[in-house]
Backbone as a chain_set.jsonl record, in Angstrom:
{"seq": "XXXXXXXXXXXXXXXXXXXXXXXXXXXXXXXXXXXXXXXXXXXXXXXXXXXXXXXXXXXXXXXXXXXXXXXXXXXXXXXXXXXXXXXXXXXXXXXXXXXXXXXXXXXXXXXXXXXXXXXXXXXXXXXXXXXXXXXX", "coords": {"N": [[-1.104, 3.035, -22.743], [-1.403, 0.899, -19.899], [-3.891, 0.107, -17.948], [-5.253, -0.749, -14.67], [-7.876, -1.114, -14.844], [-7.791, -2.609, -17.351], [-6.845, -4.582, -16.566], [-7.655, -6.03, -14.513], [-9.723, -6.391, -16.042], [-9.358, -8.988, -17.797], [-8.391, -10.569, -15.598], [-10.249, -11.086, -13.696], [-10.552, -11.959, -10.375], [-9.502, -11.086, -7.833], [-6.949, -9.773, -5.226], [-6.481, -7.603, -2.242], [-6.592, -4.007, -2.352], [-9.069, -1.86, -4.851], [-8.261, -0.865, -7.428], [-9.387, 1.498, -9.189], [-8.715, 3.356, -12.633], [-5.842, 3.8, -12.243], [-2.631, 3.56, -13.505], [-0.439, 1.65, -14.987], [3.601, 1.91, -15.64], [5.102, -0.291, -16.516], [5.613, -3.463, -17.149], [6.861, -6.228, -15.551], [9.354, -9.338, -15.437], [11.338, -8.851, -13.464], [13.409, -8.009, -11.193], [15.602, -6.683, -11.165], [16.324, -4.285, -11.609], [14.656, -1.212, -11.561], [10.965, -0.546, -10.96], [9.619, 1.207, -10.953], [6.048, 2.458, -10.891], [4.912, 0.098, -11.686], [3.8, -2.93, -12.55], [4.399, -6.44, -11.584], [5.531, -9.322, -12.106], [5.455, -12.994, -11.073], [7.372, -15.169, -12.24], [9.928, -17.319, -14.149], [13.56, -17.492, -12.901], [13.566, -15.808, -10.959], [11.986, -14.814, -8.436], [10.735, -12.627, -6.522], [8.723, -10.571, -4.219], [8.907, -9.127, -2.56], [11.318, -7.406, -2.891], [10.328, -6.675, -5.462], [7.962, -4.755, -4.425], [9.493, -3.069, -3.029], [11.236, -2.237, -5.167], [8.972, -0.135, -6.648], [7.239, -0.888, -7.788], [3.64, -1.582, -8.28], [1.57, -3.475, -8.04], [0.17, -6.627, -8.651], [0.782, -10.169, -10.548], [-0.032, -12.938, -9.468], [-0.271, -16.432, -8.245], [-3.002, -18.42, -8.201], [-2.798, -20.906, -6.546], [-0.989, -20.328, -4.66], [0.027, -19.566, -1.564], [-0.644, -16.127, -0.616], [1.94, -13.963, 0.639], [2.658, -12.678, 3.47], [3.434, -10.25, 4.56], [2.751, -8.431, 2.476], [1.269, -5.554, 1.374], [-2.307, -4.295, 2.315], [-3.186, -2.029, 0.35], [-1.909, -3.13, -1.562], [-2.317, -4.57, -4.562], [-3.731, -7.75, -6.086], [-3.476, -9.844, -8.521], [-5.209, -13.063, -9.231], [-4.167, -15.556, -11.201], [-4.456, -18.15, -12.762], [-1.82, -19.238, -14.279], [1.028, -17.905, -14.157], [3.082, -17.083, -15.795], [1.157, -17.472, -18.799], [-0.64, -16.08, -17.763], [1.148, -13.319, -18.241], [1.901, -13.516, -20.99], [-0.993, -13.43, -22.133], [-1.851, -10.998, -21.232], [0.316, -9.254, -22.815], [-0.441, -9.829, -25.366], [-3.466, -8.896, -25.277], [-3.081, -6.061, -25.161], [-1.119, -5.215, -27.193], [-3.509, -5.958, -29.004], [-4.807, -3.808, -28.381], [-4.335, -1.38, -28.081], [-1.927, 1.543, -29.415], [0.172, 3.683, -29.538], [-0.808, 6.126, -30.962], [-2.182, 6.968, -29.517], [-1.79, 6.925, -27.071], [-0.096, 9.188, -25.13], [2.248, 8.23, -23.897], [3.468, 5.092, -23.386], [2.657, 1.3, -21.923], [6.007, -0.08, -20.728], [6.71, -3.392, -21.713], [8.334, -5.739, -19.798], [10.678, -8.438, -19.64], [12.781, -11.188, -18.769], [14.996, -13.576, -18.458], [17.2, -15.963, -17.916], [18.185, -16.635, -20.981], [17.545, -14.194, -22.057], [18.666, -12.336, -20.943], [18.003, -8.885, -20.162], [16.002, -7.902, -21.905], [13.945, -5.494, -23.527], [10.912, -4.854, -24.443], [9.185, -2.538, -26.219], [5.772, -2.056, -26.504], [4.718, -1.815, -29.737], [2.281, -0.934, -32.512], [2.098, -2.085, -35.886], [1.023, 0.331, -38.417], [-0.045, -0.678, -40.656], [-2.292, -1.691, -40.715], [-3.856, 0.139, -39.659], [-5.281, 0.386, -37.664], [-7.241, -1.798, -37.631], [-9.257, -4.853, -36.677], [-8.023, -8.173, -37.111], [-8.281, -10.045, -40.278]], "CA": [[-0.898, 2.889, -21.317], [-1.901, 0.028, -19.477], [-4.519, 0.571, -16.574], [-5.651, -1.689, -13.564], [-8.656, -1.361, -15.064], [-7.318, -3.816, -18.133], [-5.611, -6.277, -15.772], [-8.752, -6.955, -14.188], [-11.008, -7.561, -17.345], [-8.718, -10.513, -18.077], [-7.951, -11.378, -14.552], [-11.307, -10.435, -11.929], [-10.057, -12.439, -8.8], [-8.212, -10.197, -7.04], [-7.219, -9.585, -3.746], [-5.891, -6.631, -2.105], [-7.512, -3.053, -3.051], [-9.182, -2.063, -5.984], [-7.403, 1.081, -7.661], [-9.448, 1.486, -10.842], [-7.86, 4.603, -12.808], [-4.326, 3.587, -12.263], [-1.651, 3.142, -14.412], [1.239, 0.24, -15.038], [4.664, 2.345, -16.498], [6.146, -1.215, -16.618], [4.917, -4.757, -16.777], [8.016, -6.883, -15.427], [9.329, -10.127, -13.941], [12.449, -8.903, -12.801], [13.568, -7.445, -10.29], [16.708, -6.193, -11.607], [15.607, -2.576, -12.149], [13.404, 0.061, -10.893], [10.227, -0.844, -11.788], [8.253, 2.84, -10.829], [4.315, 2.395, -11.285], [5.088, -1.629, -12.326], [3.089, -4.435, -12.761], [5.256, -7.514, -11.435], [5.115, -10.837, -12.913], [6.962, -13.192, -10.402], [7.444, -16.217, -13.431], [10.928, -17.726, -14.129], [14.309, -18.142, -12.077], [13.992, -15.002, -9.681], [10.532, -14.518, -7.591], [11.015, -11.559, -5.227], [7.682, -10.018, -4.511], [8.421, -7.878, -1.766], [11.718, -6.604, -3.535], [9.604, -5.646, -6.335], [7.547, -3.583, -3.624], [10.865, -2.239, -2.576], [11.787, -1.141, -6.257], [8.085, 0.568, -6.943], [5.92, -2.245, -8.224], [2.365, -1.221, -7.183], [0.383, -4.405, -8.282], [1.428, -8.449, -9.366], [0.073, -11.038, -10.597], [-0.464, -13.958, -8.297], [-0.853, -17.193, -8.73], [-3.494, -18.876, -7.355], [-2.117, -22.078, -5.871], [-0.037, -20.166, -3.666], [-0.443, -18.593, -0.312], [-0.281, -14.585, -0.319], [2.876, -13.54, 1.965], [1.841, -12.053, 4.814], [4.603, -9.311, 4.001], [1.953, -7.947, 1.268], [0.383, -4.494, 2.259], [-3.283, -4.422, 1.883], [-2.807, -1.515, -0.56], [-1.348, -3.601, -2.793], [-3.471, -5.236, -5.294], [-2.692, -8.582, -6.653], [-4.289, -10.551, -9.771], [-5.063, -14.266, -8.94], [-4.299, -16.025, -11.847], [-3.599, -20.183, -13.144], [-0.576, -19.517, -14.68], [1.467, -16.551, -14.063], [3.401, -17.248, -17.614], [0.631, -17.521, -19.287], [-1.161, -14.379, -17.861], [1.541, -12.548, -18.905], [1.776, -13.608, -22.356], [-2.367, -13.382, -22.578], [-1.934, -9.295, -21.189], [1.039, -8.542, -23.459], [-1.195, -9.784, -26.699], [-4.177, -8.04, -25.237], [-2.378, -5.086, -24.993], [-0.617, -5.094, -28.332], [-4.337, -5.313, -29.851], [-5.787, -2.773, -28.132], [-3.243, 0.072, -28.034], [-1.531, 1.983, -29.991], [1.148, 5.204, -29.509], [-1.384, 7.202, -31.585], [-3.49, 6.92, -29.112], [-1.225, 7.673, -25.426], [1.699, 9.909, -25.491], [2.995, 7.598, -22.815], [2.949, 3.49, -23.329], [3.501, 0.658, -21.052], [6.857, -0.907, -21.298], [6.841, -4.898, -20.926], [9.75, -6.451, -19.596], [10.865, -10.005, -19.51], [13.848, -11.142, -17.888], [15.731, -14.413, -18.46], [18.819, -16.369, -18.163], [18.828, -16.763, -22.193], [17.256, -12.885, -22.697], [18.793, -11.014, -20.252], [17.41, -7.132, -20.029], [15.453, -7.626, -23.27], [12.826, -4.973, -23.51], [9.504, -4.799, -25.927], [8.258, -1.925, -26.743], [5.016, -2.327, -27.802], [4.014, -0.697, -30.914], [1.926, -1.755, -33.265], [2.162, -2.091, -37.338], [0.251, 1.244, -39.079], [-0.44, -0.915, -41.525], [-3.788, -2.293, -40.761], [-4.931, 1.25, -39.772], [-5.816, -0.174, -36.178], [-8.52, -2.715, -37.526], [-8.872, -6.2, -36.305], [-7.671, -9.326, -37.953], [-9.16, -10.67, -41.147]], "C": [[-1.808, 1.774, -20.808], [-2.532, 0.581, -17.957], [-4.634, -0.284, -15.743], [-6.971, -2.064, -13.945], [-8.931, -3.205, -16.441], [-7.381, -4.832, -17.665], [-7.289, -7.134, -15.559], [-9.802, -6.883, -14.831], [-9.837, -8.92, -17.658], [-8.647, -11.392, -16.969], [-8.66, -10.784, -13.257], [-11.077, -11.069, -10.947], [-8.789, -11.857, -8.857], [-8.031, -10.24, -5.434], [-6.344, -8.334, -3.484], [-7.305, -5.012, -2.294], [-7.568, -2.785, -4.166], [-8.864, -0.453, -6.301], [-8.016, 1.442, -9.267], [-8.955, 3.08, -11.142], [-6.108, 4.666, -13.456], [-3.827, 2.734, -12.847], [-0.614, 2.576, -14.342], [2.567, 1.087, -15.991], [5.305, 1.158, -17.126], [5.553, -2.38, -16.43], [6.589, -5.262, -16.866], [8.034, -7.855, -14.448], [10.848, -10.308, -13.457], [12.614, -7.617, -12.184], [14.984, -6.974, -10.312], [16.903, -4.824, -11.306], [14.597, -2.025, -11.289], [12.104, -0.332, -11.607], [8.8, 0.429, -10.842], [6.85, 2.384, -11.694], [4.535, 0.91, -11.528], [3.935, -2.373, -11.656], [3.805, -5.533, -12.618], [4.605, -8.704, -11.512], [5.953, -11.658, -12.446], [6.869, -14.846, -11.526], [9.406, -16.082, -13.518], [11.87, -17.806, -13.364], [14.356, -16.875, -10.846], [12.545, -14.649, -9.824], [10.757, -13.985, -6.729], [9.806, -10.71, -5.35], [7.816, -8.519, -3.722], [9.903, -6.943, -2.335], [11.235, -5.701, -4.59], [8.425, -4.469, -5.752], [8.246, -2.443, -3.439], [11.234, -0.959, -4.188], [10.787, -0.565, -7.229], [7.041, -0.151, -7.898], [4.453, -1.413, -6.946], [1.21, -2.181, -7.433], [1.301, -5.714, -9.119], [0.396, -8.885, -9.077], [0.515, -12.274, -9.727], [-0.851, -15.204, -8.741], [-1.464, -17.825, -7.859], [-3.727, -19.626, -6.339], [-1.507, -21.516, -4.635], [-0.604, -19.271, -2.919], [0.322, -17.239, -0.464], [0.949, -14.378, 1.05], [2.058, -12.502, 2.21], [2.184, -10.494, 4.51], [3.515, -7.797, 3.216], [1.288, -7.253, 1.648], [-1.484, -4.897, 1.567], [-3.79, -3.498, 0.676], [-2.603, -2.159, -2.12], [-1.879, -4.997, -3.557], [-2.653, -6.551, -6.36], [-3.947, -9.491, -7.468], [-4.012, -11.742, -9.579], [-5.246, -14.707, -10.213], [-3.923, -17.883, -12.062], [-2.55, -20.032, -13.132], [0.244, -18.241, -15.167], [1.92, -16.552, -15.471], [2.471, -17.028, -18.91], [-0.265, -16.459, -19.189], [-0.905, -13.422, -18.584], [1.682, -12.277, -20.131], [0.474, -13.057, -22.958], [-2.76, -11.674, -22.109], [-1.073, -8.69, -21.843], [0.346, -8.658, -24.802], [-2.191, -9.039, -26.894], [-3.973, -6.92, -25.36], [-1.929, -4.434, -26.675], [-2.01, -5.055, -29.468], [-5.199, -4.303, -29.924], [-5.476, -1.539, -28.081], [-2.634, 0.349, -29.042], [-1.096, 3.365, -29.454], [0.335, 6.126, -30.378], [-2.091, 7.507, -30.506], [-3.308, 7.602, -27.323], [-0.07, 8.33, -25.779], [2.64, 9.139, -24.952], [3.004, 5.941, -23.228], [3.884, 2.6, -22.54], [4.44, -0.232, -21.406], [6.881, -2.443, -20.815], [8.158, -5.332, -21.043], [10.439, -7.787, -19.267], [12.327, -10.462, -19.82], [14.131, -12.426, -17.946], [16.734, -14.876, -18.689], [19.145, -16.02, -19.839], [18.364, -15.238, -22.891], [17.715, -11.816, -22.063], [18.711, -9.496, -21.073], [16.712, -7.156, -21.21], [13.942, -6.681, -23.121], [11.734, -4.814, -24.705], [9.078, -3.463, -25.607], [7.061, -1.514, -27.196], [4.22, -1.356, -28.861], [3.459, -1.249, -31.763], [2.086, -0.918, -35.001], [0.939, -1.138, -37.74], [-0.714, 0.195, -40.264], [-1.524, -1.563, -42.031], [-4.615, -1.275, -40.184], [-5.467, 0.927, -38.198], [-6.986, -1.504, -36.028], [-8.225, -3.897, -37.072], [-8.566, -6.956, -37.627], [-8.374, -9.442, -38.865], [-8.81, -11.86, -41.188]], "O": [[-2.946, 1.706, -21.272], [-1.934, 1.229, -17.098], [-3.76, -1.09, -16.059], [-7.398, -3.151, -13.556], [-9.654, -4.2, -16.442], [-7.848, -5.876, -18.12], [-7.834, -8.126, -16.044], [-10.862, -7.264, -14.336], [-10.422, -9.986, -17.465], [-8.768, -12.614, -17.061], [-8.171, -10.267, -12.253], [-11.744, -10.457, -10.113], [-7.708, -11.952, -9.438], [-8.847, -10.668, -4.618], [-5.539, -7.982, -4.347], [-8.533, -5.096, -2.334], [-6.635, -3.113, -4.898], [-9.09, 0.618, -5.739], [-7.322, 1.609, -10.27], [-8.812, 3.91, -10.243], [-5.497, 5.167, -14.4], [-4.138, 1.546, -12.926], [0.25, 3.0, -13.575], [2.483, 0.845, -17.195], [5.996, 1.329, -18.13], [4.847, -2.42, -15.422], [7.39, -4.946, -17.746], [7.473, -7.872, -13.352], [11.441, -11.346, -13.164], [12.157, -6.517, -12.492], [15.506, -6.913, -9.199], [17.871, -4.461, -10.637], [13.887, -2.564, -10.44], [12.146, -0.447, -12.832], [7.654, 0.342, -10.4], [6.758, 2.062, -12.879], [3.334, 0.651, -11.448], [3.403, -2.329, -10.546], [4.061, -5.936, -13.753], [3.487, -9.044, -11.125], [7.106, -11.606, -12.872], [5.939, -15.574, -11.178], [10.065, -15.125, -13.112], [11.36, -18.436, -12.438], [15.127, -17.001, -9.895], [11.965, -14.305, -10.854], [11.085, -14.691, -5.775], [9.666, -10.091, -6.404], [7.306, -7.418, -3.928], [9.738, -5.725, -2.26], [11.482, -4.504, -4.74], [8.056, -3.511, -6.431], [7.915, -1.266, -3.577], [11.383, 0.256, -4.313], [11.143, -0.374, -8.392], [6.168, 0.349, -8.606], [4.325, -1.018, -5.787], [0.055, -1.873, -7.137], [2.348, -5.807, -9.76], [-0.493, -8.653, -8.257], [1.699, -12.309, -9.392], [-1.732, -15.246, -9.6], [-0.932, -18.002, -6.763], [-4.504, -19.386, -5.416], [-1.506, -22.195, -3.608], [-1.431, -18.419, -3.242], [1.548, -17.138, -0.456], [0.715, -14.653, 2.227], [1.235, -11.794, 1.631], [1.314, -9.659, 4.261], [3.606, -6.588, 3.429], [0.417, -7.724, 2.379], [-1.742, -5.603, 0.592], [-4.69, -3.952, -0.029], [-2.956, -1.843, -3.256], [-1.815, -6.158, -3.151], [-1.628, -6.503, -7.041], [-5.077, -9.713, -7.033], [-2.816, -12.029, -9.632], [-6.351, -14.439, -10.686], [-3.135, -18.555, -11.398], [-1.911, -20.497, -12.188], [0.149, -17.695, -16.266], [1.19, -16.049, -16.325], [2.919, -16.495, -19.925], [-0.704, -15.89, -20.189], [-1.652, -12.743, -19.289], [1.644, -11.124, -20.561], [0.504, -12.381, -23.986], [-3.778, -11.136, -22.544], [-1.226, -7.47, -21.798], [0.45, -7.657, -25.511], [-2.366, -8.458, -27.965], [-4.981, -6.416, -25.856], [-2.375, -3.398, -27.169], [-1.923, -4.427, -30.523], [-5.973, -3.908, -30.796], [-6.315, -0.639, -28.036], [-2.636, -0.562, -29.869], [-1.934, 4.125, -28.967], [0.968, 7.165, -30.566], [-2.741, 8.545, -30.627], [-4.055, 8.29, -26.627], [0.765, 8.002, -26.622], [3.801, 9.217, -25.356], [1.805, 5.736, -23.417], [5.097, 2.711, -22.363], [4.158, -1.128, -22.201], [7.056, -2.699, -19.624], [8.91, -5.329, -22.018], [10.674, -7.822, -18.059], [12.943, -10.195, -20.853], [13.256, -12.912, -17.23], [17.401, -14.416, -19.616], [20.106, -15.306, -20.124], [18.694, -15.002, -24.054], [17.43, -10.647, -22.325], [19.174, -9.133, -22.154], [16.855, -6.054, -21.739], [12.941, -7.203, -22.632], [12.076, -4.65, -25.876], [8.526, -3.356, -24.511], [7.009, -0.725, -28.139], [3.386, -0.462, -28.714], [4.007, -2.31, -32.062], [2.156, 0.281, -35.269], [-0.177, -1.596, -37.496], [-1.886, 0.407, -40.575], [-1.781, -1.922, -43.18], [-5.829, -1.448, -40.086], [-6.333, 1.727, -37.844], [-7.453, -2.032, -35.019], [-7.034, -4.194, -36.982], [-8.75, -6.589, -38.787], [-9.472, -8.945, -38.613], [-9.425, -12.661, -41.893]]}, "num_chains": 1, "name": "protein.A"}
C-alpha cells in the first residue's frame, strides 16, 4: 500500500494539507474511471484535476511551473514536482522496491492511461526470487 507518507519522502514541497497515515488505492492519470482513495497524475493528453476530485482522487501531483487552480480545496494535498512524468515513473520504481504483497493484504494499483495503452493496468508485484533483497 502506498501512503502519503511515501509521496512526500520523494516529493517534500507540498501544498495543501498534510494527511500523514493515509492511503493511495490507485495511482492514476486518467480520469476515465473511479479513482476511490487515488493519487492523480495529470501527465499526457487528458489533464482534468478537478474531475479527478469529482471521481475520488484525494491527492495529485503538481507540477511546479504551474499555477494551482483556485477550484482546489485546501484539504486536498498536492505534490509540487519538475516533471509530473517523471515523478510518476520515479514513485512507481520506488514503490516496486519497497513493497511487496507479502507484506499488505491490500496493494496500490498504478494506472497509466494513453492513446497507444488504453486502460492498461500494473499490478505491482514483485519477483520472490530475490527473497526481497536489494540489487547486486
Amino acid at each position: 500500500m502506498l501512503f502519503y507518507d511515501d509521496v512526500k519522502k520523494l516529493f517534500p514541497e507540498t501544498s495543501g494539507i498534510h494527511l500523514p497515515g493515509l492511503a493511495f488505492l490507485v495511482v492514476s492519470n486518467s480520469t476515465k474511471m473511479g479513482m476511490e482513495k487515488g493519487l492523480y497524475v495529470p501527465f499526457g493528453g487528458e489533464i482534468n484535476l478537478l474531475e479527478s476530485i469529482d471521481l475520488g482522487a484525494i491527492a495529485s501531483l503538481w507540477p511546479k511551473n504551474k499555477k494551482v487552480p483556485s477550484f482546489v480545496p485546501n484539504h486536498f494535498p498536492l505534490f509540487m514536482v519538475e516533471d509530473v512524468y517523471k515523478a510518476y515513473i520515479d514513485l512507481l520504481e520506488n514503490y516496486t522496491q519497497n513493497y511487496n504483497q507479502e507484506k499488505w493484504e491490500i496493494m496500490t494499483k498504478f494506472i497509466f492511461n494513453s492513446e497507444s495503452e488504453r486502460n492498461q493496468t500494473t499490478d505491482v508485484t514483485l519477483n520472490d526470487s530475490n527473497n526481497g533483497k536489494g540489487g547486486e
